[in-house]
Coordinates of C-alpha atoms in Angstrom, one line a residue:
M1 CA 0.3 0.1 -0.3
L2 CA 1.6 3.3 -0.9
R3 CA 0.3 6.7 1.0
C4 CA 1.4 9.8 -0.3
L5 CA 2.8 11.9 2.3
N6 CA 4.5 15.3 0.6
P7 CA 4.1 16.0 -3.0
W8 CA 6.0 19.0 -3.0
R9 CA 4.7 20.7 -6.4
G10 CA 4.1 23.6 -8.1
P11 CA 4.3 27.4 -6.5
F12 CA 2.9 27.0 -2.8
L13 CA 5.9 25.7 -1.6
S14 CA 7.3 27.2 1.6
S15 CA 10.9 28.7 1.3
S16 CA 12.8 25.8 2.8
R17 CA 11.0 23.0 0.3
R18 CA 11.9 25.6 -2.8
K19 CA 15.3 24.8 -1.7
L20 CA 15.2 21.3 -2.5
C21 CA 14.9 22.2 -5.9
L22 CA 17.2 20.9 -8.8
F23 CA 16.3 20.7 -13.0
K24 CA 12.6 21.9 -12.1
Q25 CA 12.1 19.0 -9.9
Y26 CA 11.2 18.5 -6.1
L27 CA 11.7 16.3 -3.5
F28 CA 8.4 13.7 -3.1
T29 CA 7.6 11.4 -0.4
M30 CA 5.2 8.9 0.5
K31 CA 5.0 5.4 2.4
L32 CA 5.4 2.1 1.1
Q33 CA 4.0 -0.9 3.1
S34 CA 3.9 -3.8 1.2
P35 CA 4.4 -7.6 1.6
E36 CA 7.4 -7.5 -0.3
F37 CA 8.6 -4.7 1.3
Q38 CA 8.3 -6.3 5.1
S39 CA 9.9 -9.3 3.4
L40 CA 12.7 -8.1 3.3
F41 CA 13.2 -7.6 7.2
T42 CA 15.9 -10.4 8.1
E43 CA 17.5 -10.8 11.2
G44 CA 20.2 -9.7 9.4
L45 CA 18.8 -6.8 8.0
K46 CA 17.0 -5.9 11.1
S47 CA 20.7 -5.8 13.2
L48 CA 22.2 -4.0 10.6
T49 CA 19.7 -0.7 10.5
E50 CA 19.6 -1.1 14.4
L51 CA 23.7 -0.8 14.3
F52 CA 23.3 2.2 12.0
V53 CA 20.8 3.8 14.4
K54 CA 22.3 3.5 16.7
E55 CA 25.7 5.0 15.4
N56 CA 24.0 8.3 14.0
H57 CA 24.4 7.4 10.5
E58 CA 21.3 7.3 7.9
L59 CA 21.2 4.2 5.9
R60 CA 18.1 3.6 3.2
I61 CA 17.3 0.9 0.2
A62 CA 18.6 2.4 -3.2
G63 CA 18.4 2.1 -6.6
G64 CA 16.7 -0.9 -8.8
A65 CA 15.7 -2.5 -5.4
V66 CA 13.3 0.3 -4.9
R67 CA 12.3 0.6 -8.4
D68 CA 11.0 -3.3 -8.2
L69 CA 9.2 -2.8 -4.3
L70 CA 7.6 0.0 -5.7
N71 CA 6.2 -2.4 -8.7
G72 CA 5.3 -4.9 -6.4
V73 CA 8.2 -7.0 -6.9
K74 CA 10.7 -8.7 -4.3
P75 CA 14.1 -7.4 -5.8
Q76 CA 16.5 -10.2 -6.1
D77 CA 19.2 -8.3 -5.1
V78 CA 19.0 -5.0 -2.7
D79 CA 21.7 -2.1 -2.3
F80 CA 22.2 0.1 0.5
A81 CA 23.3 3.7 0.4
T82 CA 24.4 5.7 3.5
T83 CA 26.1 8.7 4.8
A84 CA 28.8 6.8 6.7
T85 CA 31.8 6.7 4.6
P86 CA 33.7 3.2 4.4
A87 CA 35.9 4.4 7.2
Q88 CA 33.1 5.2 9.8
M89 CA 31.6 2.0 8.0
K90 CA 34.8 0.0 8.8
D91 CA 35.2 1.1 12.4
M92 CA 31.3 0.6 13.1
F93 CA 31.7 -2.8 11.8
Q94 CA 34.9 -4.1 13.7
S95 CA 34.0 -2.7 17.2
A96 CA 30.7 -4.9 16.5
G97 CA 32.6 -7.5 15.4
I98 CA 31.0 -8.0 12.4
R99 CA 33.1 -9.7 9.3
M100 CA 33.2 -7.7 5.8
I101 CA 34.1 -9.7 2.7
N102 CA 35.5 -8.5 -0.6
N103 CA 36.8 -5.5 -0.1
K104 CA 37.3 -4.8 -3.7
G105 CA 34.5 -2.2 -4.0
E106 CA 36.2 -0.3 -1.1
K107 CA 37.3 2.7 -3.1
H108 CA 34.4 3.2 -4.7
G109 CA 32.9 3.5 -1.5
T110 CA 31.2 0.5 -0.8
I111 CA 31.6 -1.9 2.0
T112 CA 30.3 -5.3 2.2
A113 CA 29.4 -6.8 5.8
R114 CA 28.0 -10.3 6.3
L115 CA 25.3 -10.3 8.9
H116 CA 23.5 -13.7 10.2
E117 CA 24.6 -15.3 6.9
E118 CA 23.7 -12.6 4.3
N119 CA 25.7 -9.8 2.6
F120 CA 24.7 -6.8 2.3
E121 CA 26.6 -4.4 0.1
I122 CA 26.5 -0.6 1.5
T123 CA 28.2 2.2 -0.8
T124 CA 28.5 6.0 0.6
L125 CA 27.0 8.8 -0.9
R126 CA 29.2 10.1 -3.4
I127 CA 29.4 13.1 -5.8
D128 CA 31.3 12.5 -10.0
V129 CA 34.2 14.8 -9.8
V130 CA 35.8 13.6 -13.0
T131 CA 34.0 11.2 -15.3
D132 CA 36.0 9.8 -18.8
G133 CA 32.9 7.9 -20.4
R134 CA 33.6 4.5 -18.5
H135 CA 34.6 5.4 -15.1
A136 CA 34.4 8.5 -12.5
E137 CA 36.4 9.6 -9.9
V138 CA 34.3 10.4 -6.8
E139 CA 34.1 12.3 -3.3
F140 CA 32.0 11.4 -0.7
T141 CA 29.0 13.4 0.3
T142 CA 26.1 13.4 3.0
D143 CA 23.9 15.0 0.3
W144 CA 21.0 12.1 -0.9
Q145 CA 19.9 14.6 -3.7
K146 CA 23.0 15.0 -5.1
D147 CA 23.5 11.2 -4.9
A148 CA 20.0 10.5 -6.5
E149 CA 21.7 13.3 -9.5
R150 CA 24.4 11.1 -10.7
R151 CA 22.0 7.8 -11.4
D152 CA 21.3 7.0 -14.6
L153 CA 17.6 6.9 -14.8
T154 CA 14.8 8.8 -12.4
I155 CA 13.1 5.3 -12.1
N156 CA 16.4 4.0 -10.4
S157 CA 17.0 7.4 -8.5
M158 CA 14.7 6.7 -5.7
F159 CA 15.5 5.6 -1.9
L160 CA 13.4 3.8 0.7
G161 CA 13.7 4.4 4.4
F162 CA 13.2 1.6 6.8
D163 CA 9.8 2.9 8.1
G164 CA 8.5 3.0 3.9
T165 CA 9.5 6.5 3.4
L166 CA 10.0 6.7 -0.3
F167 CA 12.5 9.6 -1.2
D168 CA 12.4 10.8 -4.8
Y169 CA 13.8 13.9 -6.3
F170 CA 13.7 13.7 -10.3
N171 CA 9.6 12.2 -10.4
G172 CA 11.0 8.6 -10.9
Y173 CA 7.8 7.0 -9.4
E174 CA 5.8 9.2 -11.6
D175 CA 7.6 7.8 -14.3
L176 CA 7.4 4.6 -13.1
K177 CA 3.5 4.8 -12.9
N178 CA 3.5 5.9 -16.3
K179 CA 5.6 3.5 -17.8
K180 CA 8.4 6.1 -19.2
V181 CA 12.0 5.7 -19.2
R182 CA 13.9 9.2 -18.7
F183 CA 17.4 10.0 -18.1
V184 CA 18.3 11.9 -14.8
G185 CA 18.7 15.9 -16.2
N186 CA 20.1 15.9 -19.3
A187 CA 20.6 12.8 -21.4
K188 CA 23.5 14.3 -22.7
Q189 CA 25.7 14.8 -19.9
R190 CA 24.7 11.4 -18.0
I191 CA 25.3 9.2 -21.5
Q192 CA 28.7 11.2 -21.5
E193 CA 29.0 10.0 -17.6
D194 CA 28.8 6.0 -19.0
Y195 CA 28.7 5.2 -22.5
L196 CA 26.9 2.0 -21.4
R197 CA 24.0 4.0 -20.1
I198 CA 22.5 4.4 -23.7
L199 CA 22.2 0.2 -23.5
R200 CA 20.8 0.3 -20.0
Y201 CA 18.6 2.9 -21.6
F202 CA 17.2 0.0 -23.8
R203 CA 17.2 -2.3 -21.4
F204 CA 14.9 -0.7 -19.3
Y205 CA 12.9 0.7 -21.9
G206 CA 12.1 -3.3 -22.3
K207 CA 11.7 -4.2 -18.9
I208 CA 9.1 -0.7 -18.2
I209 CA 7.5 -0.1 -21.1
D210 CA 4.0 -2.0 -22.1
K211 CA 4.1 -0.8 -25.9
P212 CA 6.9 0.3 -27.8
G213 CA 7.3 3.1 -29.8
D214 CA 7.1 6.0 -27.8
H215 CA 10.7 7.4 -27.1
D216 CA 11.4 11.5 -26.6
P217 CA 13.1 13.3 -29.2
E218 CA 15.6 14.6 -27.3
T219 CA 17.1 11.3 -25.9
L220 CA 17.6 9.6 -29.0
E221 CA 19.5 12.3 -30.4
A222 CA 21.7 12.4 -27.5
I223 CA 21.9 8.3 -28.3
A224 CA 22.9 8.9 -31.9
E225 CA 25.4 11.7 -30.9
N226 CA 26.8 9.4 -28.4
A227 CA 26.8 6.0 -29.9
K228 CA 30.3 5.7 -30.8
G229 CA 31.4 6.1 -26.9
L230 CA 30.6 2.6 -26.9
A231 CA 33.3 1.9 -28.6
G232 CA 35.7 2.6 -25.1
I233 CA 33.2 0.0 -23.4
S234 CA 34.5 -3.2 -22.0
G235 CA 33.2 -6.0 -24.6
E236 CA 31.9 -7.7 -21.1
R237 CA 30.0 -4.6 -19.8
I238 CA 28.3 -4.7 -23.4
W239 CA 27.7 -8.4 -23.5
V240 CA 26.2 -8.2 -20.3
E241 CA 23.6 -5.7 -21.0
L242 CA 23.1 -6.8 -24.6
K243 CA 22.0 -10.4 -23.3
K244 CA 19.5 -8.8 -21.2
I245 CA 17.9 -6.6 -24.0
L246 CA 17.8 -9.7 -26.2
V247 CA 15.8 -12.0 -23.2
G248 CA 13.8 -9.1 -22.6
N249 CA 10.5 -7.4 -23.7
H250 CA 10.1 -5.9 -27.4
V251 CA 13.6 -6.9 -28.5
N252 CA 12.4 -6.4 -32.3
H253 CA 11.6 -2.8 -32.0
L254 CA 14.8 -2.2 -30.0
I255 CA 17.5 -3.9 -32.2
H256 CA 16.1 -1.9 -34.8
L257 CA 16.4 1.1 -32.9
I258 CA 20.1 0.2 -32.2
Y259 CA 20.8 -0.1 -36.0
D260 CA 18.5 3.1 -36.7
L261 CA 20.6 5.0 -34.1
D262 CA 23.9 3.8 -35.5
V263 CA 24.7 1.9 -32.1
A264 CA 25.0 -1.3 -33.8
P265 CA 29.2 -1.2 -35.4
Y266 CA 30.3 -0.2 -31.4
I267 CA 28.4 -3.2 -29.6
G268 CA 29.9 -5.8 -32.3
L269 CA 27.0 -6.4 -34.8
P270 CA 27.4 -6.8 -38.2
T271 CA 26.9 -3.9 -40.1
N272 CA 25.8 -5.3 -43.3
S273 CA 23.2 -8.0 -40.8
S274 CA 20.1 -9.4 -42.0
L275 CA 17.1 -7.5 -40.4
E276 CA 14.7 -9.5 -42.4
E277 CA 15.8 -12.6 -41.0
F278 CA 15.8 -10.8 -37.5
N279 CA 12.2 -9.9 -37.8
K280 CA 11.5 -13.6 -39.3
V281 CA 12.7 -15.4 -36.1
S282 CA 12.3 -12.7 -33.5
K283 CA 8.5 -13.8 -34.2
N284 CA 9.5 -17.6 -34.4
V285 CA 11.3 -17.5 -30.6
D286 CA 8.3 -15.5 -29.5
G287 CA 7.2 -17.1 -26.2
F288 CA 9.6 -19.7 -26.1
S289 CA 12.7 -18.5 -23.8
P290 CA 15.4 -18.7 -26.6
K291 CA 18.8 -18.1 -25.3
P292 CA 20.2 -14.5 -26.2
M293 CA 22.4 -15.9 -28.8
T294 CA 20.2 -18.0 -31.1
L295 CA 17.7 -14.8 -31.2
L296 CA 21.2 -12.8 -32.4
A297 CA 22.3 -15.5 -34.7
S298 CA 19.7 -14.1 -36.7
L299 CA 21.4 -11.2 -37.7
F300 CA 24.4 -12.7 -39.0
K301 CA 24.8 -13.9 -42.7
V302 CA 28.0 -15.9 -42.0
Q303 CA 30.0 -17.7 -39.5
D304 CA 32.7 -15.4 -39.2
D305 CA 30.0 -12.5 -38.3
V306 CA 30.1 -14.9 -35.1
T307 CA 34.1 -15.2 -34.6
K308 CA 33.7 -11.2 -35.0
L309 CA 31.4 -10.8 -32.4
D310 CA 33.5 -12.7 -30.1
L311 CA 36.5 -10.5 -30.5
R312 CA 34.7 -7.6 -29.7
L313 CA 32.5 -9.2 -26.7
K314 CA 34.3 -11.8 -25.5
I315 CA 31.6 -14.3 -25.2
S316 CA 31.9 -17.9 -24.1
K317 CA 32.6 -20.7 -25.5
E318 CA 29.4 -22.1 -25.4
E319 CA 27.8 -19.4 -27.1
K320 CA 30.0 -18.8 -29.7
N321 CA 29.5 -22.3 -30.7
L322 CA 25.7 -21.9 -30.7
G323 CA 25.8 -18.9 -32.3
I324 CA 28.3 -20.8 -35.2
F325 CA 26.2 -24.0 -35.0
I326 CA 22.8 -21.6 -36.1
V327 CA 24.6 -19.9 -38.8
K328 CA 25.9 -23.1 -40.5
N329 CA 22.9 -25.6 -40.0
R330 CA 19.7 -23.1 -40.0
K331 CA 19.0 -24.2 -43.9
D332 CA 20.3 -27.8 -44.6
L333 CA 19.2 -29.0 -40.9
V334 CA 15.2 -29.1 -42.0
K335 CA 12.8 -31.6 -41.0
A336 CA 12.4 -34.4 -43.1
T337 CA 10.1 -34.1 -46.1
D338 CA 8.9 -37.7 -44.9
S339 CA 6.1 -36.6 -42.7
S340 CA 5.9 -39.6 -41.0
E341 CA 9.3 -39.0 -39.8
P342 CA 9.8 -35.4 -39.4
L343 CA 12.4 -35.2 -36.7
K344 CA 14.5 -37.6 -37.8
P345 CA 17.0 -35.4 -39.3
Y346 CA 17.6 -33.7 -35.8
Q347 CA 17.7 -37.0 -34.2
D348 CA 20.3 -38.5 -36.7
F349 CA 22.5 -35.6 -36.0
I350 CA 22.2 -35.6 -32.3
I351 CA 23.7 -39.3 -32.5
D352 CA 26.0 -38.8 -35.0
S353 CA 27.3 -36.2 -33.2
R354 CA 30.1 -36.2 -30.5
E355 CA 29.2 -33.0 -28.2
S356 CA 27.8 -33.3 -25.2
D357 CA 25.4 -30.1 -25.9
A358 CA 24.1 -31.6 -29.0
T359 CA 20.4 -31.7 -27.6
T360 CA 20.4 -28.2 -26.2
R361 CA 22.0 -26.7 -29.7
V362 CA 19.0 -28.4 -32.1
C363 CA 16.5 -27.1 -29.4
E364 CA 17.6 -23.6 -30.1
L365 CA 18.0 -24.4 -33.7
L366 CA 13.8 -25.6 -33.9
K367 CA 13.4 -22.2 -32.0
Y368 CA 14.9 -20.4 -34.3
Q369 CA 13.5 -22.4 -37.3
G370 CA 9.8 -21.8 -35.4
E371 CA 9.2 -25.6 -35.7
H372 CA 7.4 -25.6 -32.2
G373 CA 5.9 -28.9 -33.0
L374 CA 9.1 -30.6 -33.3
L375 CA 10.6 -28.5 -30.4
E376 CA 7.9 -30.4 -28.3
Q377 CA 8.8 -33.8 -29.8
M378 CA 12.5 -33.2 -29.6
Q379 CA 11.9 -32.4 -25.8
Q380 CA 10.0 -35.6 -25.3
W381 CA 12.1 -37.9 -26.9
C382 CA 15.3 -36.7 -25.0
I383 CA 13.2 -37.1 -21.3
P384 CA 15.2 -38.7 -19.4
P385 CA 18.5 -36.8 -19.7
F386 CA 20.8 -38.9 -21.9
P387 CA 24.5 -39.6 -20.9
F388 CA 26.5 -39.7 -24.2
T389 CA 28.6 -42.8 -24.0
A390 CA 31.3 -43.7 -27.3
K391 CA 29.0 -46.8 -27.5
S392 CA 25.7 -45.0 -28.5
L393 CA 27.6 -42.7 -30.5
D394 CA 29.2 -45.4 -32.1
G395 CA 25.4 -46.4 -33.5
T396 CA 25.6 -49.3 -31.8
T397 CA 23.2 -48.8 -29.3
N398 CA 19.5 -47.4 -30.3
F399 CA 19.3 -43.7 -28.7
K400 CA 15.6 -44.3 -28.4
E401 CA 15.9 -47.0 -26.4
L402 CA 17.7 -45.7 -24.1
N403 CA 15.4 -42.7 -23.9
P404 CA 11.9 -44.4 -23.8

């Protein structure tokens, strides 16, 4: 349940409230009391919040977890923000006998504490001092609004207190309700701070929007003007975001947008891709939970396109092999013209193959081809899971007998 406390808007603000203005936005607060929110209060979290209260440091839930809770979803990961510096947190946890792990994030202001068999990642409020499009030099602050200002999207810039109070400086809750994805403040500036935010915009668009097509023209202009900045972003970071786009909603709309805005060449996608094939395959796989590479392979005309993608994005061996398999076999490995055994070519391929993941690849190919009936037959044919042996691969043991 949400209860509005202070919708501070318009010309009737008191002088103290006017000071909260930034980018013509005002602090908006409300109360959140929901089962999803209450379920977060484990023994570990209760101990953590009590410690911060005792030491007079503010602690709030931050970012994506707040967005999920407002959508009625229990977040898988919860990040915390605090006014305490890393040094203060270390002293506090050491005095309380609380173990700290993974000190790699400390230089960025993040301390990970372990309480009651749970890990809690807590980051000091920050201001970006210098950015280069990939990383930022930061200094710590106690100003919640300054920290919100440096975040990418309005829907990710909110904080939530442990009494259920929402702190929203940039209309994130309003955008969430209205299914809008907007950058905090100036889109061009946010993108130039970290060019990966271009792909994060696409990803959250697929996550939040019900019907695709409505974009702020200035946002699209900022993306197009700064797309080349993605050339300096590591392939691993790009692949993480691109995979989430490929398995999300509105993927056809978003991939076309990636090409229309000239983002594709900077993230490893071929410039001469087959968008007609992509259109067909995106319909084929809809509702069948394809692997990211299954859909992405439709953009590739030759196997070398997969190799080039691997050089740019450092994809896994399994992902690379799946892409090459689909490009190589999508035209040749097709159902038999004999309607009595349409699955036989695929079965023969699996039996003859010496690859342990041959069945998985064939199932992905069937999704790609839109052979949903054959996919169901294949899944039934392969239950229970079959332990490949040299004997069966030699053809001396019937595969079906081992998989009744």
